[in-house]
Each structure stands twice: as structure tokens, then as C-alpha cells.
Amino acid sequence: MGRPVQLVRLDEEGGLTLDEEALSRCLEQGGVGGAPVCLVSIIGEQRLGKSFLLNYLLRRLRSPDARDGSWMGREDELLEGFEWRADMQPVTHGVWAWSQPFWVPTEGGKVAMLLVDTEGSMDLKSNKETSIKLSAMSMLLSSYQILNVGRRLKDPDLEYLEMFVQVAEVVGEAYGLEPIQHLDLLVRDSNIPGVLGAQGGEQHLRYVRQKLAATSPCKHPKALEALSRSSSRCYLMPSPGERIVSGSEGTLRDMGENFRESLREYITILVSSASQHVRTDQHGELLTGTQLATKIKNLSDVMKKHRSGFSSPCQMAITFHNQNVLDRAHADHALFLKEKDGDSRNMIDCLKVRPSKMVELLAERRGQLLWRCRIDMREPAPEKEARLTELEEELTQEAETFLETYKKSFKKFAILAGVGAGMVVLAPVGGAVGAGIGAGIAAAAVAAEAAVAIGAGTGAAAGIVVGVGVGVGVGGNIARRDRQRAEAAGGGREEGDGTEDLSDDKPLI
């Protein structure tokens, strides 16, 4: 049957903590990981029945074949599911989701529908940064977004919607997503004269758009743009009745008749159309549960690194931009190390660059990347210098790890080069000496030509043995000298303060 699980917790300072295990259970297990997903998420004011609404939506999804209002339950059936309470104290903290998906058939196959409940986050004056973070998470966890407001769409609601749209656009650009796929403005306890439901909502939405467009300059341009989209709609619901508000347990018998009918109609419309709003990227490609979970985890990591970088949508955009700059530097550095690692596997390419020279190359590349980041990162960024220092330390550690492997490769190839040089150079010498010896042996009744041949072969073999010994010594000496050079470069020691000449002008052998 499932249960509510908390995906995001808030600490006392307004920081968000993602429960990755809970997220995985919802989006990556039970077949959801490889399936398209539709996420119905509700945000809005505190104590206006968000969890109450989701619980009746749960009842509807558990009775997919019901064609009348029987799915709403018995008259005295207690309302269960997401925790809710009919009083003024907030109940939902952070972000919660229903642990089990509801599989909805579509023309393209089954879609996993998930329900997401969010803490009331429209009080921008108390903690705007927390509202922005919750809005960012809600945007990622939504393909069917419900904005729950009270009585009518007021200026504070429009202010919040303006902020939410800006956040959605920033997150959408950073993660390759369409900002808001579908938006429902659900007006609770409507006191707007005239008809209710979808028809009344359309009239109210038209009035709000006209009012916003009439002001110059427009006070909430992003909100006006969002409300003008064909994917946005409004629905007016009456008050649920005094018995529900004053401490009911959510039973049907406590509801006013108009509210009951309105609730049944709205949920029926939502369920019949929600499967058409499967989560997609900015190009319209379907996202699976696993793909979406990866994006959510990435956003959580960014929030951890930049606890103070979400004070406004503008600052949030700067934070995302700067993080992308740093990520690109990490990727470019990894590509550079990969290229040098490829060279280190080839004897000729490796011996062309001593470890001490490699130290210089790595330092030069690191400096280029840090300079580029300093230029590309946007201001204001209070933590900019700290992030650059952290990046320098990380790149330095990556370079040192690579150098340990590179030094071993260089030493191995230097020894092999010395062995080869000894064989090539000393074998002919040994052969010539052996030829002289052979000529002397000719006096002892061995034919001269045969003696020379025997001596040359013997001398060559002896020369090879000597050459190998000399080569090993030469190769080891090269490696030892270059290790001294690398240590001098790495430790800041002046070259030339020892007895060895470590100049790059000296021959390798």
C-alpha cells in the first residue's frame, strides 16, 4: 500500500539534507528506475489542505476502475496517508513522497505516477533562502505542479509565483529541463463571486492576467508569462465546511456538499490528464526515474557546497554558473592527465619528458585552468576565493597521484633504453676485440678466417653481457638523476646546488 517517506529534511539553519536511500526507493526501485515518471507535486501556503488533497488523490489512484464517486470512500472512513491535521500548526516539514508508485496506462505504455508533498514555503519574508531551495527541489520533483493558494490569487501569491518561475528557469537551464511542464493554480476556500470549478478558475485567471498586463512596468513579468501559457490553468474550490476546519478527521460526512462535489471533480480531472505530463528534458525526451534521481542528487550536492548561495534566484544562477565552471576545469584536467597517461605507456614518448619536466607541465596546466576559472566565475560570489583554493588543492592532488605512476614508467623505460644502448654500442666493440684475438689464435693452426669469425662471435657475446650491465647502470643513473631533479623542482630547491648537472641540455645517455 505504500507509506509517506521523507526525501528532504531541513535543519535549523535552513539547509536541506537529501535522504538518498529514500529517493532511491521511490525513483530507482520497483521498476520505476527504467520507466517514465509523472510526478504530481503540491506547494503553497501552510495550513490550506495540501496533504488533505493528496490523501484523497491517493484514494482515487487506489481505485483506478471506479467510474463514479465510490472511490472517495465510506461516509465515516478516516482520512489516512500523508500526515495531516485540521488546526493551525504546520505538519509537513521538508519534502515527502509516497513510497509506492501508481502505474497509469498510456498509449506508449505504463507510466509511474508519484505523489510529492512539500512544506508550506510561501512565507518569503521569514526565510527566503529556504523557500528558494524547497522550490528548486519541488521543481525537479514535479511534472504536474499544483500551487495551492487561499481565497483568491493575491499579490503575495504572485510574488511567490514570480520567484518560483525564476527558480524553475535557473534549475531548468542548469539541468537541461523544461522549467514548468504543467501548472495548476488551486484556489482553496474561494471567496470569488460567481461560478466555481474550472470555469470560475478560467475567469479568475483571465482577470489576473489582464490586471498584471495593465501595469507598466509589469510588477511580476515571469508570473504573467507562466499564467499565459496553455499548460497553466486555475480551479476554484469552495470552503470544505466548518466541521472539517474545526477538527474533523477528514470524513466525507463532515464535508459540505459543494466542497465534496468540487473535490471529486478536480481529482477526476487531475488523474485523467496527469499521465500526459510525463517528466521530460528541455528537448521533450522522456526521463526515467533513475535519470531524474541523478539530477536531484546532483542538486543536493551543489546545495551542500554552497549553503549561502541561494539567497535569491539571481544568486542561485551565479552559484550554478560558477559550479559549472569548476566542473569544466575538473573535466579538462582529467582529460589532460589521460592524454599524458597515454604518452607514459609509450617508451619513446615517455623518455622525451623527464618527470621533472612533467611537474612543470602539470603546474602550467593547473595555472591555466585556475586563471580561466577566475575569469569565468561570476561576481558576486562570497565563496569564490575559497572555491578556487579548494579547486587548486584538488587538481594538485590529482597531479601528484598521476606523477607517482609516471615516475615508475619513466624509470622502467630508462633502464630498458640503457640496456638497449649498451647492447648496440658495446657488442660491435666486443666483436672487433674478439676478431683481434681470433687473428692471434690463427697462429695456433686454426684457419685465419674461421678464427676471426669465432673471435667476433665470442667478443660480441661478451660485449652484449657487458653492454647489458652498462645499460642497467646507465638507465638506473638516469632515473636517479631525474628523481633528484623532480625533487628539486617540487621542493623549490635551486638547481645546481648539488654535484649532479641536471640541465635538460645534457644528453639522456
Coordinates of C-alpha atoms in Angstrom, one line a residue, residues 392-402:
E392 CA 43.8 24.1 -6.7
E393 CA 44.2 21.6 -3.9
E394 CA 42.1 19.0 -5.7
L395 CA 44.0 19.5 -9.0
T396 CA 47.3 19.3 -7.2
Q397 CA 46.4 16.1 -5.5
E398 CA 45.3 14.6 -8.8
A399 CA 48.6 15.6 -10.4
E400 CA 50.7 14.1 -7.6
T401 CA 48.8 10.8 -7.9
F402 CA 49.5 10.8 -11.6

